[in-house]
CSV table of C-alpha atoms in Angstrom, one decimal:
chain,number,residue,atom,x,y,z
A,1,UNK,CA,0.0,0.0,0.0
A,2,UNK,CA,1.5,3.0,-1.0
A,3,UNK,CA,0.4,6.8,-0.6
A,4,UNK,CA,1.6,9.3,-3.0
A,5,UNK,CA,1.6,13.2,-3.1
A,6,UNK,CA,2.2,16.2,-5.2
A,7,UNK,CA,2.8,19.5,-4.6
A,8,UNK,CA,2.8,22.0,-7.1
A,9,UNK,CA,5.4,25.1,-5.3
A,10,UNK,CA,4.5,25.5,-1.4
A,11,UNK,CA,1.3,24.0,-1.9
A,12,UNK,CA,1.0,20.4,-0.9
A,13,UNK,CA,-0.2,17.5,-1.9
A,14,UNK,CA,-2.1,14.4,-0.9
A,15,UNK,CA,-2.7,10.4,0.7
A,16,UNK,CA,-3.8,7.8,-0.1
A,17,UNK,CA,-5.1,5.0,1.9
A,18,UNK,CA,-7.1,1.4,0.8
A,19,UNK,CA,-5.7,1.7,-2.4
A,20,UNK,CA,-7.9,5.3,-3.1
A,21,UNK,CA,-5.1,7.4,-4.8
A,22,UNK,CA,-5.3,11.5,-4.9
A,23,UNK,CA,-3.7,14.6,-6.0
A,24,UNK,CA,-3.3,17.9,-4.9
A,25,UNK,CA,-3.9,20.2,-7.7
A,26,UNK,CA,-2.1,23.2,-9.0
A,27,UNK,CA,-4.6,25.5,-7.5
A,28,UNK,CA,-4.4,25.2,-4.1
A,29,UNK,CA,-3.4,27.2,-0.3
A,30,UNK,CA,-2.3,31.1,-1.6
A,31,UNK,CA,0.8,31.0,0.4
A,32,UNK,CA,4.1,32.7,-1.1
A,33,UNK,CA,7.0,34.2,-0.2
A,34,UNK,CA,6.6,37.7,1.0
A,35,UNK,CA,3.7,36.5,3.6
A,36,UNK,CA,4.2,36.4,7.2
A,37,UNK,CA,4.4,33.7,10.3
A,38,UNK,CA,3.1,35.9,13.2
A,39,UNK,CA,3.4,34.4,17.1
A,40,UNK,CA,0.7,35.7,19.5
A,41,UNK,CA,2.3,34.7,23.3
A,42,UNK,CA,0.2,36.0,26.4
A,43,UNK,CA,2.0,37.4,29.5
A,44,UNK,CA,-0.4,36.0,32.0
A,45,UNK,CA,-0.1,32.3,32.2
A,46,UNK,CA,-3.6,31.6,33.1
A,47,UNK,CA,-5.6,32.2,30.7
A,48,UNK,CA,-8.1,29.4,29.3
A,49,UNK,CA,-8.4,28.0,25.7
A,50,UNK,CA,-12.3,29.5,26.1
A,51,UNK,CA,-10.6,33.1,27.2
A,52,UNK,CA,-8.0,32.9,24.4
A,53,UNK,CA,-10.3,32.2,21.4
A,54,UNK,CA,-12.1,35.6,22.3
A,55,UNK,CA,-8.7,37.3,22.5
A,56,UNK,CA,-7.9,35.7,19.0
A,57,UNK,CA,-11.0,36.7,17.4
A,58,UNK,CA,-10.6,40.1,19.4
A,59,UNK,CA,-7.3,40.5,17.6
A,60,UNK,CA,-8.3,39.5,13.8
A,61,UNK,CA,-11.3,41.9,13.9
A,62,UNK,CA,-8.4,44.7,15.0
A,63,UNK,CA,-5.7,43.6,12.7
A,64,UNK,CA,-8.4,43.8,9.8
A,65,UNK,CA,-9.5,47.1,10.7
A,66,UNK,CA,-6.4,48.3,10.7
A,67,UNK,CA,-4.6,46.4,7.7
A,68,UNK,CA,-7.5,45.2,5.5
A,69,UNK,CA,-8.7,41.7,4.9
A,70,UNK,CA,-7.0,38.5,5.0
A,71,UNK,CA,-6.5,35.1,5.1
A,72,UNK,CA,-4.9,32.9,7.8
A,73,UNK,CA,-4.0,29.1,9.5
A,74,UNK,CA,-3.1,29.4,13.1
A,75,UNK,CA,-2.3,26.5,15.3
A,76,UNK,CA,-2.1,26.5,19.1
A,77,UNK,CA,0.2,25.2,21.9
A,78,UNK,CA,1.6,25.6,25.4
A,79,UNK,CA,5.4,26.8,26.7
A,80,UNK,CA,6.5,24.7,28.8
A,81,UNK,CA,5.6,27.0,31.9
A,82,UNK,CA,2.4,26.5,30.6
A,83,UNK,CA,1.5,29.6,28.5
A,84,UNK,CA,-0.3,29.5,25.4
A,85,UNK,CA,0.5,30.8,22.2
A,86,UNK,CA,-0.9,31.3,18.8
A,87,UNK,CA,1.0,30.6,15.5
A,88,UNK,CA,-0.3,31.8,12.2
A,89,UNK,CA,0.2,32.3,8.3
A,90,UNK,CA,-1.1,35.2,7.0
A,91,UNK,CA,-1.2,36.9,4.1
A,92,UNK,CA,-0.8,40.2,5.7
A,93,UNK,CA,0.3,43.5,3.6
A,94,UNK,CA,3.6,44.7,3.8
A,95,UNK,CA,3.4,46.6,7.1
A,96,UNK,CA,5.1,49.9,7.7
A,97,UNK,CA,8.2,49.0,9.5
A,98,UNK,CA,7.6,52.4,11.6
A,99,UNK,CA,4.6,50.0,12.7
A,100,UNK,CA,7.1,46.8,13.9
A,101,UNK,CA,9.2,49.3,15.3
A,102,UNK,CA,7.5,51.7,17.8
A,103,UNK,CA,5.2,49.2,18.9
A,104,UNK,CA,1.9,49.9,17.3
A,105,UNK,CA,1.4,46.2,15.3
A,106,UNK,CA,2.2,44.7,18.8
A,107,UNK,CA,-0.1,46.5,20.8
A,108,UNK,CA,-2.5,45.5,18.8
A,109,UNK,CA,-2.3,42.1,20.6
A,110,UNK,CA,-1.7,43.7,23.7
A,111,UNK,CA,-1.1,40.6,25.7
A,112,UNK,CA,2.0,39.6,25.6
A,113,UNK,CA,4.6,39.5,22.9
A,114,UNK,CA,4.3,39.4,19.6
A,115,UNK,CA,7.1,37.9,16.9
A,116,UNK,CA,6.7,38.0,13.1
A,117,UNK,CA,8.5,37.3,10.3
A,118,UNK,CA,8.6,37.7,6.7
A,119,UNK,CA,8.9,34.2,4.3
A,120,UNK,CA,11.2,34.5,1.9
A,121,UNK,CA,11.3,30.9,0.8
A,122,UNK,CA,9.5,28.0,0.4
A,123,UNK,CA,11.5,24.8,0.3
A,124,UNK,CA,9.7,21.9,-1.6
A,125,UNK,CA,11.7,19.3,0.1
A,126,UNK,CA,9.3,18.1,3.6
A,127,UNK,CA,11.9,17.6,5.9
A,128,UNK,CA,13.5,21.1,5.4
A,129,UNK,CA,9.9,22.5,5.1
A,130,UNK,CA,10.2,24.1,8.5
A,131,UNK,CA,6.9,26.5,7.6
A,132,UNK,CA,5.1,22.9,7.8
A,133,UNK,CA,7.1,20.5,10.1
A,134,UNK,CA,6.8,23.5,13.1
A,135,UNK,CA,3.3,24.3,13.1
A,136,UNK,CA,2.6,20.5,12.7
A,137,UNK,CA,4.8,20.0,15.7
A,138,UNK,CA,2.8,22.3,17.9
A,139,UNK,CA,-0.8,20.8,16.3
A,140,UNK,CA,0.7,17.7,17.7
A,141,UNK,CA,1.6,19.0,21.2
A,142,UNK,CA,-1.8,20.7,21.7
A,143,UNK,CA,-3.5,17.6,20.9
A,144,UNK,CA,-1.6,15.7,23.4
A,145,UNK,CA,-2.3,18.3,25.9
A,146,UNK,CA,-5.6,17.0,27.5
A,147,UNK,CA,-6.2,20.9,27.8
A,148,UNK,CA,-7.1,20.6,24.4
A,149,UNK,CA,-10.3,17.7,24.6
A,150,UNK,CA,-13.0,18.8,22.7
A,151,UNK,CA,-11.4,22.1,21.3
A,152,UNK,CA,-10.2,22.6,17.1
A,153,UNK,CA,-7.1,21.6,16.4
A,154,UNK,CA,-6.4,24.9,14.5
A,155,UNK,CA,-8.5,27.9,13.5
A,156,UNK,CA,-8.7,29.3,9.7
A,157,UNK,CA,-10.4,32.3,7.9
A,158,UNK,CA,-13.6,32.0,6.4
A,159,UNK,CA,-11.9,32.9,3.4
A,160,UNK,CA,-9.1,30.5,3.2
A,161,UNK,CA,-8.5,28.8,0.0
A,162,UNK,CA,-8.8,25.1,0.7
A,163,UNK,CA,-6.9,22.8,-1.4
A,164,UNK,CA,-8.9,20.6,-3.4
A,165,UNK,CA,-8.4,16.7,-3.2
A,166,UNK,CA,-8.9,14.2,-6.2
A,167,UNK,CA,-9.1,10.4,-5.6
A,168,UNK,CA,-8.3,7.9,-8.2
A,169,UNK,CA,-6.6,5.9,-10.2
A,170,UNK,CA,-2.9,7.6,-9.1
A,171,UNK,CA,-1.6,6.6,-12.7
A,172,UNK,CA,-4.5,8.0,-14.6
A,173,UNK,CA,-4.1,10.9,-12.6
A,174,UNK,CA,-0.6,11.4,-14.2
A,175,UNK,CA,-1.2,10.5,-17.2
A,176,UNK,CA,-4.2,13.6,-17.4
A,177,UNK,CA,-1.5,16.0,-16.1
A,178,UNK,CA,0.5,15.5,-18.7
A,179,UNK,CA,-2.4,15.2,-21.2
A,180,UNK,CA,-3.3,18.7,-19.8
A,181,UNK,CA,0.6,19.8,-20.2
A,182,UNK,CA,1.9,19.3,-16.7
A,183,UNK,CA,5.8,18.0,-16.5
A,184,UNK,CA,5.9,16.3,-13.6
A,185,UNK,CA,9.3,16.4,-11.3
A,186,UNK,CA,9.7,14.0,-8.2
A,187,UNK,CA,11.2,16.0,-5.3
A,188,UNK,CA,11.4,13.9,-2.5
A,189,UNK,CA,9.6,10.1,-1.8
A,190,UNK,CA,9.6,9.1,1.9
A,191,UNK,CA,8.3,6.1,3.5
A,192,UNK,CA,6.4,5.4,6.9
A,193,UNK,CA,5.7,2.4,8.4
A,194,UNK,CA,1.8,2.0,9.5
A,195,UNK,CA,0.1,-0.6,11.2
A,196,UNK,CA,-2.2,-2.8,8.9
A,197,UNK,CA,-1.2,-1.5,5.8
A,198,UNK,CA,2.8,-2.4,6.0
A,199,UNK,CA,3.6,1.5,4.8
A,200,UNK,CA,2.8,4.5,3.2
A,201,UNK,CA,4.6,6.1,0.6
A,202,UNK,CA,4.7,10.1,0.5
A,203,UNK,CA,5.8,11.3,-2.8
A,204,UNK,CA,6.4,15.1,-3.7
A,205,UNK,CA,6.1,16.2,-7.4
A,206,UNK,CA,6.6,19.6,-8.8
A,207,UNK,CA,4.0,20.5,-11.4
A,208,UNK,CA,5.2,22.6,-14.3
A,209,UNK,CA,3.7,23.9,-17.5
């Protein structure tokens, strides 16, 4: 059993499991370089998951108000003293650096500190994708926290653009790429042991035209 992926640039691709193949299409998340990875931390360590979501949505309204509409994935975890924090994509503006530097953009939050930073690349290769293995690393930790029982795993805009996923035939899937003018390049293949199935087989493809 065998799951494969594409991904055309950052935007990634798929799985497959019980023999049901799929693709990612060249169409999917909006992130590119020039975006930003924003960390919201609070200064009091006692605030609640309930207490933070208000904050969060507190914050967006504010951020839009100020900067215009846009789109974002954020994912939450814990410090180990127990403080939670917010990471997010965004596809925020270019902001004023005036703004970054006399404290206006962070007192927007206004509850602790406040990091961001600009991408400027986006690796195709997973395990140097650090844009993907980091937030995924905190999903994982919030989920293990039992703080986290019955609460979303991450929070996205309304008007994220959601990646669209095609199951199939995996070969006939290739095949209609390159009948539609697609050359495909394989980036990386990786494979992970799972129970039941023997393994699963991520593959990476670059989609040209």
């Amino acid at each position: 059993m065998r799951t494969k992926s594409t991904r055309s640039n950052a935007e990634t691709g798929t799985v497959e499991t019980c023999g049901a193949r799929t693709i990612q299409p060249p169409d999917g998340p909006e992130l590119q370089s020039g975006h930003k990875f924003i960390t919201l931390t609070y200064e009091n360590p006692n605030v609640t998951l309930d207490e933070a979501a208000k904050d969060y949505e507190n914050w967006v309204k504010r951020m839009r108000e100020r900067y215009g509409d846009f789109k974002y994935l954020a994912v939450r975890s814990f410090q180990q003293r127990g403080t939670l924090h917010f990471h997010l994509l965004a596809d925020l503006p270019m902001l004023a650096r005036a703004e970054l530097t006399d404290g206006t953009f962070r007192d927007i939050w206004g509850l602790g500190s406040v990091e961001l930073k600009r991408i400027y690349s986006l690796p195709m290769v997973e395990r140097r994708n650090k844009l993907k293995l980091d937030p995924i690393k905190n999903l994982r930790d919030f989920k293990a926290d039992e703080r986290s029982y019955g609460k979303r795993l991450f929070l996205q805009s309304k008007n994220l653009i959601v990646p669209r996923t095609v199951k199939g035939d995996f070969d006939e899937m290739m095949a209609k790429l390159k009948e539609n003018g697609y050359v495909t390049k394989l980036v990386e293949s990786r494979q992970f042991p799972v129970e039941y199935l023997n393994y699963i087989q991520l593959e990476t493809y670059q989609l040209t035209k």
